[in-house]
Tab-separated table of C-alpha atoms and ligand atoms in Angstrom:
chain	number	residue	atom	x	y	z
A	98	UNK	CA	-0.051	29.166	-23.786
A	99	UNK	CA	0.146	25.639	-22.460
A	100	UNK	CA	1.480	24.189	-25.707
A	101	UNK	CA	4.316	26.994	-25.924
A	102	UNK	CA	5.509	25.865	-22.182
A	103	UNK	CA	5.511	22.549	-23.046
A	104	UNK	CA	7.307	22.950	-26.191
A	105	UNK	CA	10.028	24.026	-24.036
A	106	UNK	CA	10.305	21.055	-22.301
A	107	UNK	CA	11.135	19.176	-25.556
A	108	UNK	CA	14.459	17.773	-25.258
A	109	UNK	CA	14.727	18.303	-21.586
A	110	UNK	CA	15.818	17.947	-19.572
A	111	UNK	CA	19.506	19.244	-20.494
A	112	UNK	CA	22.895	17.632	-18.808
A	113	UNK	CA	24.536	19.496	-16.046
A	114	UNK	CA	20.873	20.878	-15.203
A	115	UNK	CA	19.385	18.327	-13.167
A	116	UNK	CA	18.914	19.900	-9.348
A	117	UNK	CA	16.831	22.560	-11.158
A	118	UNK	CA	14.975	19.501	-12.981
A	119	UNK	CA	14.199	17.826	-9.938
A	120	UNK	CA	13.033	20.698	-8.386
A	121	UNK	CA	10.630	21.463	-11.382
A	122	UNK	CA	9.535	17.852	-10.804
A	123	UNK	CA	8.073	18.320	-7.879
A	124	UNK	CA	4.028	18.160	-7.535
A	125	UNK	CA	1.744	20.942	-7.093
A	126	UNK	CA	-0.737	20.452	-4.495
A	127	UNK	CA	-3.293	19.145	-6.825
A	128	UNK	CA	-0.454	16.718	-7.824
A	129	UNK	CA	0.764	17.918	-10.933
A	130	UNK	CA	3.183	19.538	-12.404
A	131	UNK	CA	1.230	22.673	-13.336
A	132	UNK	CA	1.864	23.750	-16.856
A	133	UNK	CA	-0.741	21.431	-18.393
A	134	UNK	CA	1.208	18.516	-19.069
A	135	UNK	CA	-1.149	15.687	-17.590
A	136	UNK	CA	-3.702	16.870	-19.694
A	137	UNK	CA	-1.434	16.857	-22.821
A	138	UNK	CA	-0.524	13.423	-22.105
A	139	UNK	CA	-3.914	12.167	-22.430
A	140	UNK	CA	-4.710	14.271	-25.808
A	141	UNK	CA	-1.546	12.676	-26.819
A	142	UNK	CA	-2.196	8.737	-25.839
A	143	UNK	CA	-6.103	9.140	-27.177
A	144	UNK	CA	-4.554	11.120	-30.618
A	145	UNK	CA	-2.034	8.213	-31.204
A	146	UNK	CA	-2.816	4.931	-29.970
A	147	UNK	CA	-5.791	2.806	-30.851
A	148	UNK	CA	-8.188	1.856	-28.507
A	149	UNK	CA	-7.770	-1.649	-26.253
A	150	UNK	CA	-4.357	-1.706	-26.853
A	151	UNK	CA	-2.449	-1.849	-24.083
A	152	UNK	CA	1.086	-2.056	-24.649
A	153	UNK	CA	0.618	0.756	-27.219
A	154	UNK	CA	-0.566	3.085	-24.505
A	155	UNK	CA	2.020	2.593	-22.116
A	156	UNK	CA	4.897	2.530	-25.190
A	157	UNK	CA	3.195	6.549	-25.905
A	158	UNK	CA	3.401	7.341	-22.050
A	159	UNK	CA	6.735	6.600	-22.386
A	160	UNK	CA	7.212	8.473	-25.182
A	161	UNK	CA	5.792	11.390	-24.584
A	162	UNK	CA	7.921	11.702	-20.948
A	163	UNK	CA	11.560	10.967	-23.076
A	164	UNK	CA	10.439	13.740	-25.873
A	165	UNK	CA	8.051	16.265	-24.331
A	166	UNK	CA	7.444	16.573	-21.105
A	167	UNK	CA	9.182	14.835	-18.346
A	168	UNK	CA	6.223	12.860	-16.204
A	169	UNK	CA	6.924	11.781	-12.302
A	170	UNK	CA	5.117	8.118	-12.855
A	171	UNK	CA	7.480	5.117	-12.624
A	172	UNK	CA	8.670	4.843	-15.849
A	173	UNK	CA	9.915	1.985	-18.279
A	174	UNK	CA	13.177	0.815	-16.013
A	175	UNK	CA	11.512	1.084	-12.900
A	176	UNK	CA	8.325	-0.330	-14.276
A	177	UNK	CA	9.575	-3.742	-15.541
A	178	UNK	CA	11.074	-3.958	-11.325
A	179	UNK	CA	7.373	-3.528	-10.552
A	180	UNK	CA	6.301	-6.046	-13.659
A	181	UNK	CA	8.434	-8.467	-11.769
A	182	UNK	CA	7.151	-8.140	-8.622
A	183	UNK	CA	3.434	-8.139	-9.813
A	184	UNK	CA	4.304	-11.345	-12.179
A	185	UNK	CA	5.924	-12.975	-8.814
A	186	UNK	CA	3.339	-12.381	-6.156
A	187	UNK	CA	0.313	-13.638	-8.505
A	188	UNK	CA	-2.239	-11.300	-6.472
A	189	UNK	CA	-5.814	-11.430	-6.618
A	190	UNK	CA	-6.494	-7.855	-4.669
A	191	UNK	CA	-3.753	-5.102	-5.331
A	192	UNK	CA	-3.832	-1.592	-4.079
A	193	UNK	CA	-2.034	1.643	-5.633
A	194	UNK	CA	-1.693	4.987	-3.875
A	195	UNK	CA	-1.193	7.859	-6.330
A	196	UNK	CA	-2.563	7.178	-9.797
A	197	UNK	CA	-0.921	9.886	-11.084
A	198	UNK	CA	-2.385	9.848	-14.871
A	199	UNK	CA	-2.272	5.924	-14.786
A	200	UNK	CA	0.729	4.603	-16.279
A	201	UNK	CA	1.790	2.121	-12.831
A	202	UNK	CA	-1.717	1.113	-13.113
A	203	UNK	CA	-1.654	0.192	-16.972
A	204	UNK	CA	2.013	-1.696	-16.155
A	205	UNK	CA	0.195	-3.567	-13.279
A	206	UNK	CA	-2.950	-4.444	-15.244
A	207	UNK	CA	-0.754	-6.065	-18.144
A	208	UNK	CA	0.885	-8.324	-15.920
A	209	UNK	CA	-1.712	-9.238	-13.014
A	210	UNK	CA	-3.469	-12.636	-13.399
A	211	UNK	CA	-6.981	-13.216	-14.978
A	212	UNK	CA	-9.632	-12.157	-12.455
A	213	UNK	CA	-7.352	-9.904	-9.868
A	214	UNK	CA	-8.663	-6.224	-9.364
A	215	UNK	CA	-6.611	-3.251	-8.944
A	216	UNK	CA	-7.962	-0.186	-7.050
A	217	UNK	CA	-5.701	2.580	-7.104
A	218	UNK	CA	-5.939	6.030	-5.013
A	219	UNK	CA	-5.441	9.372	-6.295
A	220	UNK	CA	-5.762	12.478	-4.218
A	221	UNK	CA	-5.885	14.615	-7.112
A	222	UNK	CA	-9.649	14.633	-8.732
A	223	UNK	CA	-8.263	16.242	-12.316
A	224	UNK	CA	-5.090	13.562	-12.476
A	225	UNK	CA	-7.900	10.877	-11.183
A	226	UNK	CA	-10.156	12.017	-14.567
A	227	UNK	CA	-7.199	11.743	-16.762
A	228	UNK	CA	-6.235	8.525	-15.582
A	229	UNK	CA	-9.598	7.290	-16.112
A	230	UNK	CA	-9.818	8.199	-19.491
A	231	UNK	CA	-6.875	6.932	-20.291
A	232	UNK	CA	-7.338	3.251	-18.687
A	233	UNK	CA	-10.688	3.285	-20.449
A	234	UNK	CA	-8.454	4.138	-23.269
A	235	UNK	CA	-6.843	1.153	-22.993
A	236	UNK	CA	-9.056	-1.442	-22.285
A	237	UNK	CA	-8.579	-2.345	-18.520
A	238	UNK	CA	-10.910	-0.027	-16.568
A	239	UNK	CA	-13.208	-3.039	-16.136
A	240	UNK	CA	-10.457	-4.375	-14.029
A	241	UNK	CA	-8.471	-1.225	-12.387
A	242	UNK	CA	-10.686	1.379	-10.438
A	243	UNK	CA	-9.699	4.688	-9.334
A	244	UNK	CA	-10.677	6.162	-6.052
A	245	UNK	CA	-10.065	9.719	-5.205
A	246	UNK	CA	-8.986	9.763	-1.672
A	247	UNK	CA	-6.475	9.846	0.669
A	248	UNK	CA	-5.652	6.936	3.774
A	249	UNK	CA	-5.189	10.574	5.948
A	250	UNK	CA	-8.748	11.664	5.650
A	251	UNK	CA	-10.159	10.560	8.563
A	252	UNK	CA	-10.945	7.089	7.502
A	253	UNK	CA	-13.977	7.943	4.657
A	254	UNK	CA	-11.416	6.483	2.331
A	255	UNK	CA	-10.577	3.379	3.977
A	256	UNK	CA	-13.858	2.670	4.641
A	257	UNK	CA	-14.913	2.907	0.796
A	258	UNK	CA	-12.484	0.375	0.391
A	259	UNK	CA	-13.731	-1.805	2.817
A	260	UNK	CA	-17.371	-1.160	2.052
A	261	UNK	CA	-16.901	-1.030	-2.234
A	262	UNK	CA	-13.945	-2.426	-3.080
A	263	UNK	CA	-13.638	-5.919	-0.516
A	264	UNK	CA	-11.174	-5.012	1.536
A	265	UNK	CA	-11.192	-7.331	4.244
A	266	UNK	CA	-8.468	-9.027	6.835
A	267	UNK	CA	-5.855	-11.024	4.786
A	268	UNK	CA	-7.429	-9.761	1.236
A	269	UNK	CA	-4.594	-7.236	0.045
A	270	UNK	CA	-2.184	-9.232	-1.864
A	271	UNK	CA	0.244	-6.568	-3.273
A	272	UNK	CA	0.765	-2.662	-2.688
A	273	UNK	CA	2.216	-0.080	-4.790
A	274	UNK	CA	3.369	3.011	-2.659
A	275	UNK	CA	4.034	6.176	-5.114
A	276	UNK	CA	2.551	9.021	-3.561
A	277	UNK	CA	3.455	11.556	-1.436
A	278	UNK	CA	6.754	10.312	0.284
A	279	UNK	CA	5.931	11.600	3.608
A	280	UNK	CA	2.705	9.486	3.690
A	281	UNK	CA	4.493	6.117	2.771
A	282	UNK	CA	4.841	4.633	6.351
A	283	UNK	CA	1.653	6.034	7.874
A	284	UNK	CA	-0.488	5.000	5.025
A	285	UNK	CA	1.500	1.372	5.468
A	286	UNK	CA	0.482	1.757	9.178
A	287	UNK	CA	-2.508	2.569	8.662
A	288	UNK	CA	-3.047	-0.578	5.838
A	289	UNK	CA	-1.461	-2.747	8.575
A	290	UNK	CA	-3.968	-1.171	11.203
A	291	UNK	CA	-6.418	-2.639	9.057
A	292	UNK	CA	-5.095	-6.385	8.728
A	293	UNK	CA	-5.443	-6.077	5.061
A	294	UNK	CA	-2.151	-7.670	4.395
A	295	UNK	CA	-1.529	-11.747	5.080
A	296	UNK	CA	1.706	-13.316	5.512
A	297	UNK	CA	3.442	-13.151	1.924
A	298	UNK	CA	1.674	-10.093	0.426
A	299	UNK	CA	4.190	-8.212	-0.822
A	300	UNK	CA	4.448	-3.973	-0.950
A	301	UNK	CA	6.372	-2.443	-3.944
A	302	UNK	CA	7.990	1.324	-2.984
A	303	UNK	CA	8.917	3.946	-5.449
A	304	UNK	CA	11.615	6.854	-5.113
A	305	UNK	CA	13.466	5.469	-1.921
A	306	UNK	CA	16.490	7.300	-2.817
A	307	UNK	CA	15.351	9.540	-5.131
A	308	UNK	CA	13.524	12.035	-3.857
A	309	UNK	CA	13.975	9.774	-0.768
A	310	UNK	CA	12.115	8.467	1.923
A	311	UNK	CA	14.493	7.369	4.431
A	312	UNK	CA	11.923	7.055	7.289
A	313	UNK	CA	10.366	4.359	5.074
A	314	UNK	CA	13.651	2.714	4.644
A	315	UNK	CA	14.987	2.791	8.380
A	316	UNK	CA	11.450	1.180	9.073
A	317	UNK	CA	12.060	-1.317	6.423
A	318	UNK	CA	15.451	-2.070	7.581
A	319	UNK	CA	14.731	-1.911	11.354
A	320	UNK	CA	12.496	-5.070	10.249
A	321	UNK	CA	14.234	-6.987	8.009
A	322	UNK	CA	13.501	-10.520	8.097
A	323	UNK	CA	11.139	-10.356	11.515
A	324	UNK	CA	7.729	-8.213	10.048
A	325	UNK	CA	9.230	-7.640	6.495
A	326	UNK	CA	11.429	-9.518	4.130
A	327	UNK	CA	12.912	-6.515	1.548
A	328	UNK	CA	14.886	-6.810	-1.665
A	329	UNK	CA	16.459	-3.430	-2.197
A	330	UNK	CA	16.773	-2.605	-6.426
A	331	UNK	CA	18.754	-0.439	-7.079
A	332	UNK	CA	18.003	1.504	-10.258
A	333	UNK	CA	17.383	5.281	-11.403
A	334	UNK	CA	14.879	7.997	-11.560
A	335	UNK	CA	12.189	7.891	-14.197
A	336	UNK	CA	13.540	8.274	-17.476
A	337	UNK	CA	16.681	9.552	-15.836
A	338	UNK	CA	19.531	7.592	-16.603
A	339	UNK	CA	21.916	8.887	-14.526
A	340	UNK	CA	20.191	9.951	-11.077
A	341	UNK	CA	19.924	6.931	-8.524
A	342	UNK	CA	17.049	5.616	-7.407
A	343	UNK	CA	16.300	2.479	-5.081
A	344	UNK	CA	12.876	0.495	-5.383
A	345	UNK	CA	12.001	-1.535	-2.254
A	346	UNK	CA	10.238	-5.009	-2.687
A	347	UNK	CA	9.263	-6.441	0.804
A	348	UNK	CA	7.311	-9.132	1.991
A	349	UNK	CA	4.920	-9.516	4.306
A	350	UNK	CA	6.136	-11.939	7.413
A	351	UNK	CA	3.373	-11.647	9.989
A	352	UNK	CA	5.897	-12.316	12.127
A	353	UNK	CA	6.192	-9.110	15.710
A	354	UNK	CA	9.854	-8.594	16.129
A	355	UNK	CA	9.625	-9.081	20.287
B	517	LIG	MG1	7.360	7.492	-8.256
C-alpha cells in the first residue's frame, strides 16, 4: 500500500540515520523516488490549498516534505538563494532542467518580473504531469511551461526550444541546473554551444556539495572571473538542517580565458 509506505516516512528522517537517508533519496530512473510520493504530493497540494494561490502551494510543498515524505526539490532555505538570484537578474527568458513535481518552478514564477516565461525540462513524463497539475494548480502555468526532454537526446529537445519556446542567441537570461548531476556541465555546454546565454545571464546550480558535482565546480572555478563570475552559498540540503550543501550563482562574462 502506497499510503502505508509513506506513513512510514512521517517523522523522518531520524538523527544519526542520514547516509541511509541520502541513499533512499536518490531518483529512480523515471526520477522519483518510487513509493508513490510525487503523486501524494499533488493529492495533497490540490486537497489543501485553494486554487491561484501561490504562496499557499509552495508553503504545502514544504510541508508535506518536513512531515511526510522527504522530496529532493530545492526546498525553503535553498529556495529563497534562488528567489534572490531570480529577483537580481530581472530575466525575461529563464530555463529549468528537472521539474521535478514543480516546486523551483512555482519559487521562480513568484519572483520573476511581469511578462518573463519560464520553460522548464523534465525527463520524467509522470513527474512532468504532476508538475503540471500542480502549476495549473496554482495559477502560473500561463507563464511556466514544461517540456519533457532531455539536452542529451540528440538535439529534438533543443530544437523544440528553439523552434516553440524562442530560444535564440543572447535570449536565455537565467538557468536553473537541478537535474541529474552528471549532466550539469554538458547540458551547460551544450546551452553555451547554442549562444543562448549573453554577457550577464546568470546560471543558478543546486546540490554542489551535496550529492556533489565537483566536475561542475572545478569548471566553475577553473573560470572564475574570465567566462564566469560565481558566488559560492553555502547552505544545506533540502529540508536538512544539518547536511552541507553549496549553491553556485555565476554570471555570464562572455569573456574566452586565452
Ligand atoms: Mg536539487
Amino acid at each position: 500500500m502506497r499510503s502505508a509506505r509513506l506513513g512510514l516516512a512521517k517523522g523522518w528522517p531520524a538523527r544519526g540515520s542520514l547516509p541511509r537517508v541520502l541513499r533512499r533519496l536518490t531518483p529512480n530512473s523515471f526520477g522519483q523516488a518510487g513509493d508513490g510520493r510525487e503523486r501524494a504530493l499533488a493529492r495533497h497540494v490540490l486537497a489543501t490549498t485553494p486554487s491561484g494561490d501561490l504562496d499557499a502551494v509552495i508553503a504545502a510543498i514544504d510541508e508535506f516534505a518536513y512531515q511526510k515524505a522527504h522530496l529532493i526539490n530545492v526546498g525553503d532555505e535553498k529556495g529563497a538563494i534562488l528567489d534572490a538570484a531570480v529577483r537580481s537578474a530581472e530575466p525575461r527568458r529563464l530555463l529549468e532542467l528537472g521539474t521535478y513535481c514543480g516546486y523551483s518552478a512555482l519559487r521562480i514564477a513568484r519572483v520573476m518580473p511581469p511578462g518573463a516565461r519560464l520553460v522548464s525540462i523534465e525527463r520524467g513524463a509522470a513527474n512532468a504531469r504532476i508538475a503540471s497539475r500542480i502549476l495549473r494548480h496554482a495559477g502560473v502555468a500561463q507563464r511556466v511551461g514544461v517540456v519533457v526532454g532531455r539536452l542529451d537526446d540528440g538535439g529534438a529537445t533543443l530544437a523544440r526550444l528553439r523552434e516553440r519556446h524562442g530560444f535564440a542567441p543572447g535570449a536565455l537570461d537565467f538557468a536553473f541546473l537541478d537535474h541529474g548531476k552528471e549532466e550539469y556541465l554538458p547540458d551547460l555546454e551544450r546551452i553555451l554551444a547554442q549562444g543562448w546565454l549573453r554577457p550577464g545571464s546568470i546560471v543558478v546550480a543546486d546540490n554542489i556539495e551535496n550529492p556533489g558535482v565537483p566536475d561542475y565546480l572545478r569548471y566553475m572555478r577553473r573560470h572564475q572571473g574570465t567566462l564566469w563570475r560565481t558566488t559560492e552559498h553555502h547552505t544545506h540540503v533540502e529540508y536538512q538542517h544539518q547536511l552541507p550543501d553549496l549553491v553556485l550563482e555565476s554570471e555570464y562574462l562572455g569573456i574566452r580565458p586565452d
